[in-house]
CSV table of C-alpha atoms in Angstrom, one decimal:
chain,number,residue,atom,x,y,z
J,1,MET,CA,0.0,0.0,0.0
J,2,ALA,CA,1.4,3.4,-1.0
J,3,ILE,CA,2.6,5.6,1.8
J,4,ASN,CA,0.4,8.6,2.6
J,5,SER,CA,-2.4,7.2,0.4
J,6,HIS,CA,-5.1,8.0,3.1
J,7,LYS,CA,-6.0,11.2,4.8
J,8,HIS,CA,-8.7,10.3,7.3
J,9,ILE,CA,-8.2,7.2,9.4
J,10,LEU,CA,-10.7,5.6,11.7
J,11,VAL,CA,-9.0,4.0,14.7
J,12,ILE,CA,-11.1,1.4,16.5
J,13,ARG,CA,-10.2,0.9,20.2
J,14,LEU,CA,-13.3,0.4,22.3
J,15,SER,CA,-11.9,-0.9,25.6
J,16,ALA,CA,-10.3,-1.5,28.1
J,17,MET,CA,-9.1,1.7,29.6
J,18,GLY,CA,-5.4,0.6,29.8
J,19,ASP,CA,-5.4,-0.5,26.2
J,20,VAL,CA,-7.0,2.7,25.1
J,21,ALA,CA,-4.4,4.7,27.0
J,22,MET,CA,-1.6,2.6,25.3
J,23,SER,CA,-2.9,3.8,21.9
J,24,VAL,CA,-2.2,7.5,22.8
J,25,PRO,CA,1.6,7.5,22.2
J,26,VAL,CA,1.1,5.8,18.8
J,27,ILE,CA,-1.7,8.0,17.7
J,28,THR,CA,0.0,11.2,18.9
J,29,GLY,CA,3.2,10.2,17.1
J,30,ILE,CA,1.3,9.5,13.9
J,31,VAL,CA,-0.4,12.9,13.7
J,32,LYS,CA,3.0,14.6,14.5
J,33,LYS,CA,4.9,12.6,11.9
J,34,TYR,CA,2.1,12.9,9.3
J,35,PRO,CA,0.4,16.2,9.9
J,36,GLN,CA,-1.8,15.8,6.8
J,37,VAL,CA,-3.5,12.9,8.5
J,38,LYS,CA,-6.8,13.3,10.4
J,39,ILE,CA,-7.7,10.6,12.9
J,40,THR,CA,-11.1,9.7,14.4
J,41,VAL,CA,-11.0,7.3,17.3
J,42,LEU,CA,-14.0,5.1,17.8
J,43,THR,CA,-14.2,4.4,21.5
J,44,LYS,CA,-16.7,4.4,24.4
J,45,ALA,CA,-17.9,7.6,25.9
J,46,PHE,CA,-16.1,7.0,29.2
J,47,THR,CA,-12.7,6.8,27.6
J,48,ALA,CA,-13.3,9.7,25.2
J,49,PRO,CA,-11.5,12.3,27.4
J,50,ILE,CA,-8.2,10.4,27.0
J,51,PHE,CA,-8.0,11.9,23.5
J,52,HIS,CA,-9.1,15.5,24.2
J,53,ASN,CA,-6.8,18.2,22.9
J,54,ILE,CA,-4.7,16.0,20.6
J,55,ALA,CA,-4.2,17.8,17.3
J,56,ASN,CA,-6.0,16.3,14.3
J,57,VAL,CA,-7.7,13.7,16.5
J,58,SER,CA,-11.4,13.6,17.2
J,59,VAL,CA,-13.6,11.0,18.9
J,60,PHE,CA,-16.7,9.1,17.8
J,61,LYS,CA,-18.5,7.6,20.7
J,62,ALA,CA,-19.8,4.1,20.3
J,63,ASP,CA,-22.9,3.3,22.3
J,64,VAL,CA,-22.5,-0.5,22.3
J,65,LYS,CA,-25.1,-1.0,25.0
J,66,GLY,CA,-27.6,1.3,23.4
J,67,ARG,CA,-28.2,2.3,19.8
J,68,HIS,CA,-25.1,0.4,18.5
J,69,LYS,CA,-25.9,-2.9,20.2
J,70,GLY,CA,-26.0,-6.1,18.2
J,71,ILE,CA,-25.7,-6.7,14.5
J,72,LEU,CA,-28.3,-4.0,13.6
J,73,GLY,CA,-26.7,-1.6,15.9
J,74,LEU,CA,-23.3,-2.1,14.4
J,75,TRP,CA,-24.9,-1.6,10.9
J,76,LYS,CA,-26.3,1.7,12.2
J,77,LEU,CA,-22.8,2.6,13.5
J,78,TYR,CA,-21.3,1.8,10.2
J,79,ARG,CA,-23.8,4.0,8.4
J,80,GLU,CA,-23.0,6.8,10.8
J,81,LEU,CA,-19.3,6.4,10.3
J,82,GLN,CA,-19.7,6.5,6.5
J,83,LEU,CA,-20.8,10.1,6.9
J,84,LEU,CA,-17.3,11.0,8.2
J,85,GLN,CA,-15.8,10.1,4.8
J,86,ILE,CA,-13.3,7.7,6.2
J,87,ASP,CA,-10.4,6.7,3.9
J,88,ALA,CA,-9.0,3.7,5.9
J,89,VAL,CA,-9.6,1.9,9.2
J,90,ALA,CA,-7.0,0.9,11.8
J,91,ASP,CA,-8.6,-1.7,14.0
J,92,ILE,CA,-6.3,-1.9,17.0
J,93,HIS,CA,-8.9,-3.8,19.0
J,94,ASN,CA,-9.7,-6.8,16.8
J,95,VAL,CA,-12.7,-8.3,18.6
J,96,LEU,CA,-16.1,-9.6,17.3
J,97,ARG,CA,-17.6,-6.2,17.1
J,98,SER,CA,-14.8,-4.7,15.0
J,99,SER,CA,-14.7,-7.8,12.8
J,100,ILE,CA,-18.3,-7.3,12.0
J,101,LEU,CA,-17.6,-3.7,11.2
J,102,LYS,CA,-14.8,-5.0,8.9
J,103,GLN,CA,-17.4,-6.9,6.8
J,104,PHE,CA,-19.5,-3.7,6.5
J,105,PHE,CA,-16.5,-1.6,5.5
J,106,ARG,CA,-15.6,-4.1,2.8
J,107,LEU,CA,-18.9,-3.2,1.1
J,108,SER,CA,-17.5,0.3,0.3
J,109,GLY,CA,-13.9,-1.0,-0.4
J,110,ILE,CA,-12.3,1.0,2.4
J,111,PRO,CA,-9.0,-0.5,3.5
J,112,PHE,CA,-9.3,-2.2,6.9
J,113,VAL,CA,-6.3,-3.5,8.8
J,114,GLN,CA,-6.7,-5.4,12.0
J,115,LEU,CA,-4.3,-5.8,15.0
J,116,ASP,CA,-2.3,-9.0,15.3
J,117,LYS,CA,-2.7,-9.8,19.0
J,118,GLY,CA,0.0,-12.5,18.9
J,119,ARG,CA,-2.4,-15.0,20.5
J,120,ALA,CA,-0.2,-18.0,19.8
J,121,GLU,CA,3.0,-16.3,21.3
J,122,LYS,CA,1.0,-15.2,24.4
J,123,LYS,CA,-0.4,-18.7,24.8
J,124,ALA,CA,3.1,-20.1,24.7
J,125,LEU,CA,4.4,-17.5,27.2
J,126,ILE,CA,1.9,-18.5,29.9
J,127,ASN,CA,2.5,-22.2,29.4
J,128,ALA,CA,4.2,-23.4,32.5
J,129,ASP,CA,6.2,-26.0,30.4
J,130,ARG,CA,7.5,-23.3,28.1
J,131,ASP,CA,11.0,-23.9,26.6
J,132,VAL,CA,11.7,-20.2,25.8
J,133,PHE,CA,11.1,-17.2,28.1
J,134,LYS,CA,11.7,-14.0,26.3
J,135,PRO,CA,9.9,-10.7,25.7
J,136,LEU,CA,7.2,-10.5,23.1
J,137,ARG,CA,6.6,-7.5,20.9
J,138,SER,CA,5.1,-4.6,22.9
J,139,THR,CA,1.5,-3.6,22.4
J,140,PHE,CA,2.8,-0.2,21.1
J,141,GLU,CA,4.7,-2.1,18.3
J,142,ARG,CA,1.7,-4.1,17.5
J,143,TYR,CA,-0.4,-0.9,17.2
J,144,ALA,CA,2.3,0.6,15.0
J,145,ASP,CA,2.2,-2.4,12.7
J,146,VAL,CA,-1.4,-1.6,11.9
J,147,PHE,CA,-0.6,1.9,10.8
J,148,GLY,CA,2.5,0.7,8.9
J,149,LYS,CA,0.3,-1.6,6.8
J,150,LEU,CA,-1.9,1.4,6.0
J,151,GLY,CA,1.2,3.3,4.7
J,152,TYR,CA,2.1,5.2,7.9
J,153,PRO,CA,5.1,3.5,9.5
J,154,ILE,CA,6.2,4.8,12.9
J,155,GLY,CA,9.0,3.8,15.2
J,156,LYS,CA,9.0,3.6,19.0
J,157,ASN,CA,11.3,6.6,19.1
J,158,GLU,CA,8.7,8.6,17.1
J,159,MET,CA,5.8,7.9,19.5
J,160,GLU,CA,4.8,10.8,21.7
J,161,THR,CA,3.6,11.4,25.3
J,162,MET,CA,1.2,14.2,26.1
J,163,SER,CA,1.7,17.4,28.0
J,164,LYS,CA,0.4,18.1,31.4
J,165,LYS,CA,-3.3,19.1,31.5
J,166,PRO,CA,-4.5,22.1,33.4
J,167,MET,CA,-6.2,21.6,36.8
J,168,SER,CA,-9.3,23.5,37.6
J,169,ASN,CA,-10.5,22.1,40.9
J,170,ASP,CA,-9.7,22.1,44.6
J,171,PHE,CA,-7.2,19.3,44.3
J,172,ALA,CA,-4.9,21.8,42.5
J,173,THR,CA,-4.0,23.3,45.9
J,174,LEU,CA,-2.1,20.1,46.7
J,175,LEU,CA,0.5,21.1,44.1
J,176,GLU,CA,0.9,24.7,45.3
J,177,ASN,CA,3.0,26.3,48.0
J,178,HIS,CA,4.8,23.3,49.3
J,179,ASN,CA,7.9,21.3,48.6
J,180,TYR,CA,6.3,17.9,48.8
J,181,LYS,CA,6.4,15.5,45.9
J,182,VAL,CA,3.0,14.3,44.9
J,183,ILE,CA,2.6,10.6,44.5
J,184,GLY,CA,-0.4,8.9,42.9
J,185,ILE,CA,-1.3,5.4,44.3
J,186,ALA,CA,-3.7,3.2,42.5
J,187,PRO,CA,-3.9,0.0,44.6
J,188,PHE,CA,-6.6,-1.9,42.8
J,189,ALA,CA,-6.7,-4.0,39.7
J,190,ALA,CA,-9.4,-5.9,37.7
J,191,PHE,CA,-8.2,-9.3,38.9
J,192,LYS,CA,-6.8,-10.5,42.2
J,193,GLY,CA,-3.9,-12.1,40.4
J,194,LYS,CA,-2.4,-8.7,39.8
J,195,MET,CA,-3.4,-6.8,42.9
J,196,TYR,CA,-0.9,-6.1,45.6
J,197,PRO,CA,-2.4,-7.2,49.0
J,198,LEU,CA,-4.1,-4.3,50.6
J,199,ASP,CA,-2.5,-4.9,54.0
J,200,LEU,CA,1.0,-4.6,52.4
J,201,MET,CA,0.0,-1.6,50.3
J,202,LYS,CA,-1.2,0.1,53.5
J,203,LYS,CA,2.4,-0.4,54.9
J,204,VAL,CA,3.7,1.3,51.8
J,205,VAL,CA,1.3,4.2,52.4
J,206,LEU,CA,2.3,4.4,56.1
J,207,GLN,CA,6.0,4.6,55.3
J,208,LEU,CA,5.6,7.2,52.6
J,209,ASP,CA,3.2,9.2,54.7
J,210,SER,CA,5.3,9.2,57.9
J,211,SER,CA,8.4,10.5,56.0
J,212,GLU,CA,6.7,13.9,55.7
J,213,SER,CA,8.2,14.2,52.2
J,214,TYR,CA,5.2,13.4,50.0
J,215,LYS,CA,1.6,14.1,49.4
J,216,LEU,CA,-0.2,10.9,48.5
J,217,VAL,CA,-3.3,10.8,46.2
J,218,LEU,CA,-5.3,7.6,46.1
J,219,PHE,CA,-7.1,6.5,42.9
J,220,GLY,CA,-9.9,4.0,42.6
J,221,GLY,CA,-13.5,3.5,41.6
J,222,GLY,CA,-16.6,1.6,42.7
J,223,THR,CA,-18.3,1.7,46.0
J,224,SER,CA,-16.0,-0.6,48.0
J,225,GLU,CA,-12.8,1.0,46.6
J,226,ILE,CA,-14.1,4.4,47.5
J,227,GLU,CA,-14.9,3.3,51.0
J,228,ILE,CA,-11.4,1.7,51.5
J,229,LEU,CA,-9.6,4.7,50.2
J,230,ALA,CA,-11.7,7.1,52.3
J,231,SER,CA,-10.7,5.2,55.4
J,232,TRP,CA,-7.0,5.5,54.4
J,233,GLU,CA,-7.5,9.2,53.9
J,234,LYS,CA,-8.7,9.5,57.5
J,235,GLN,CA,-5.8,7.4,58.9
J,236,PHE,CA,-2.9,9.1,57.2
J,237,LYS,CA,-2.0,12.8,57.5
J,238,ASN,CA,-0.5,13.4,54.1
J,239,CYS,CA,-3.0,11.2,52.2
J,240,ILE,CA,-6.1,12.3,50.2
J,241,SER,CA,-8.5,10.1,48.2
J,242,ALA,CA,-9.5,11.2,44.8
J,243,ALA,CA,-11.9,8.2,44.4
J,244,GLY,CA,-15.4,9.3,43.6
J,245,LYS,CA,-14.6,13.0,43.9
J,246,LEU,CA,-13.5,13.8,40.3
J,247,SER,CA,-14.8,13.3,36.8
J,248,PHE,CA,-12.6,11.1,34.6
J,249,SER,CA,-11.5,14.2,32.7
J,250,GLU,CA,-10.5,15.9,36.0
J,251,GLU,CA,-8.8,12.8,37.1
J,252,LEU,CA,-6.6,12.8,34.0
J,253,GLY,CA,-5.7,16.4,34.7
J,254,PHE,CA,-4.6,15.4,38.2
J,255,ILE,CA,-2.6,12.3,37.0
J,256,SER,CA,-0.8,14.4,34.4
J,257,ASN,CA,0.6,16.7,37.2
J,258,LEU,CA,1.8,13.9,39.5
J,259,ASP,CA,5.5,13.5,40.3
J,260,LEU,CA,5.1,9.7,40.3
J,261,MET,CA,2.4,7.1,40.0
J,262,LEU,CA,2.5,3.7,41.8
J,263,ALA,CA,0.1,1.2,40.3
J,264,MET,CA,-0.5,-2.4,39.4
J,265,ASP,CA,-0.3,-3.8,35.9
J,266,SER,CA,-3.4,-1.7,35.3
J,267,GLY,CA,-5.0,1.1,33.4
J,268,ASN,CA,-3.8,3.8,35.9
J,269,ALA,CA,-0.2,2.9,35.1
J,270,HIS,CA,-0.9,3.5,31.4
J,271,LEU,CA,-2.7,6.8,32.0
J,272,ALA,CA,0.2,8.1,34.0
J,273,ALA,CA,2.8,6.9,31.4
J,274,MET,CA,1.0,8.6,28.5
J,275,TYR,CA,1.8,11.9,30.3
J,276,ALA,CA,5.4,10.9,30.9
J,277,VAL,CA,4.9,10.6,34.6
J,278,PRO,CA,7.5,8.3,36.2
J,279,THR,CA,5.5,5.1,36.9
J,280,VAL,CA,6.3,2.3,39.3
J,281,THR,CA,4.4,-0.9,38.6
J,282,ILE,CA,3.8,-4.0,40.7
J,283,TRP,CA,3.4,-7.3,38.9
J,284,GLY,CA,1.8,-10.5,40.2
J,285,VAL,CA,1.0,-13.5,38.0
J,286,THR,CA,1.3,-11.3,34.9
J,287,HIS,CA,4.7,-10.2,33.5
J,288,PRO,CA,6.1,-7.4,31.4
J,289,TYR,CA,7.2,-9.9,28.7
J,290,ALA,CA,3.6,-10.1,27.5
J,291,GLY,CA,4.1,-6.6,26.1
J,292,PHE,CA,1.9,-4.5,28.4
J,293,SER,CA,4.6,-2.4,30.2
J,294,PRO,CA,3.7,1.3,30.5
J,295,PHE,CA,5.1,3.5,27.7
J,296,ASN,CA,8.8,4.5,28.0
J,297,GLN,CA,9.2,3.4,31.6
J,298,PRO,CA,12.6,1.9,32.5
J,299,ASP,CA,12.5,-1.9,33.1
J,300,GLU,CA,13.7,-1.4,36.7
J,301,ASN,CA,10.5,0.5,37.4
J,302,ALA,CA,8.6,-2.8,37.1
J,303,LEU,CA,8.7,-4.6,40.5
J,304,LEU,CA,8.2,-8.3,39.8
J,305,SER,CA,7.1,-11.3,41.9
J,306,ASP,CA,9.8,-13.9,42.5
J,307,ARG,CA,9.9,-16.3,39.6
J,308,ASN,CA,12.5,-18.5,41.4
J,309,LEU,CA,9.8,-19.3,43.9
J,310,TYR,CA,6.9,-19.2,41.4
J,311,PRO,CA,8.4,-20.3,38.1
J,312,ALA,CA,5.1,-20.6,36.2
J,313,ILE,CA,4.8,-16.8,36.2
J,314,PRO,CA,3.3,-15.5,34.0
J,315,THR,CA,0.3,-17.7,34.5
J,316,SER,CA,-2.0,-15.5,32.5
J,317,ILE,CA,-1.9,-12.4,30.3
J,318,TYR,CA,-4.6,-10.5,32.2
J,319,GLY,CA,-4.2,-11.8,35.7
J,320,ASN,CA,-7.5,-13.7,35.8
J,321,LYS,CA,-5.9,-17.2,36.0
J,322,TYR,CA,-3.4,-18.7,38.3
J,323,PRO,CA,-2.6,-22.2,39.5
J,324,GLY,CA,-3.0,-23.4,43.0
J,325,GLY,CA,-0.5,-22.0,45.4
J,326,TYR,CA,0.0,-18.9,43.4
J,327,ASP,CA,-2.4,-16.6,45.3
J,328,LYS,CA,0.4,-15.1,47.4
J,329,VAL,CA,3.0,-14.4,44.7
J,330,MET,CA,2.9,-10.7,45.3
J,331,GLU,CA,3.9,-11.1,48.9
J,332,THR,CA,7.5,-11.8,47.6
J,333,ILE,CA,7.6,-8.0,46.8
J,334,LYS,CA,8.3,-6.3,50.2
J,335,PRO,CA,6.7,-2.9,51.0
J,336,GLU,CA,10.3,-1.6,51.8
J,337,THR,CA,11.3,-2.5,48.2
J,338,ILE,CA,8.5,-0.5,46.8
J,339,VAL,CA,9.2,2.5,49.1
J,340,GLN,CA,12.9,2.4,48.3
J,341,LYS,CA,12.2,2.4,44.5
J,342,ILE,CA,10.0,5.5,44.9
J,343,VAL,CA,12.5,7.3,47.1
J,344,ASP,CA,15.3,6.5,44.6
J,345,ILE,CA,13.3,7.9,41.7
J,346,LEU,CA,12.2,11.1,43.5
J,347,LYS,CA,15.3,11.9,45.4
J,348,PRO,CA,16.6,15.4,44.5
J,349,THR,CA,19.3,15.7,42.0
J,350,ILE,CA,22.1,18.2,42.6
């Protein structure tokens, strides 16, 4: 396919939040390298703020539980997208919904390239009897492959992070008139297999809080998470919970202004990294070799469970599966190790 043969590219990335965030450095790099290109991102309404204020990028919100639900809904979605005069489609999601859309776009002869998820390689990686243990291609490289096949190649060094967003709420006072470093802490994950035990995370918070050197901002969502973080806010002097207090757009503004983010292998890690915030990640039964490390973060910022004690790691790609006896793998990462990593990153340079 000839390079620069398309001017308006539809990018499909419906979910999940972390994967949507991982698309940002690639998309931002594309529009910078190819300023003649316009991109429309097809995503869910909740993740739309991720793409706000990126030059030449707009969002089309998919209502997959409403008017775009089912085959007829996807046909309606296709007809609505046709009005945008799309020249090509970069499907960096590659699920059933987008594959159905692919068949519709074929009717109009619009080039449609789908993500290669590397399912076979990932299946081999999580096989406990694996013969080879090596890093797979990163998700960023896989996304870039899709654009390359459309005639817009981009290297990892050409991908871009975003600038800090302005803050227009009461939380902004945390960043003013003090010498504290502001640390975001996102202690939750979608699956138990990649969530650091809360009692140990509380020890991390205690050590950071008692140092009187940091302001700690807690991130989470959902009723139970909000309640837990609210109780931590009451217990620790230099700790504040953002859970349930900010819109997602406001939360992104806050994250972009952090000095450091501590998170699981989760969406919050990718949200911080897309703003070039130093990000420390804690890994349980998942592993960076699967290709989901946050963008441009040093390898040493990923704190891994002990594979000498638990050699089957990674036991799953998403943290939703682990064999018997692997429910305590994250306890091999000591709170003191996490705190020391944060201190080393944030220590003043002279």
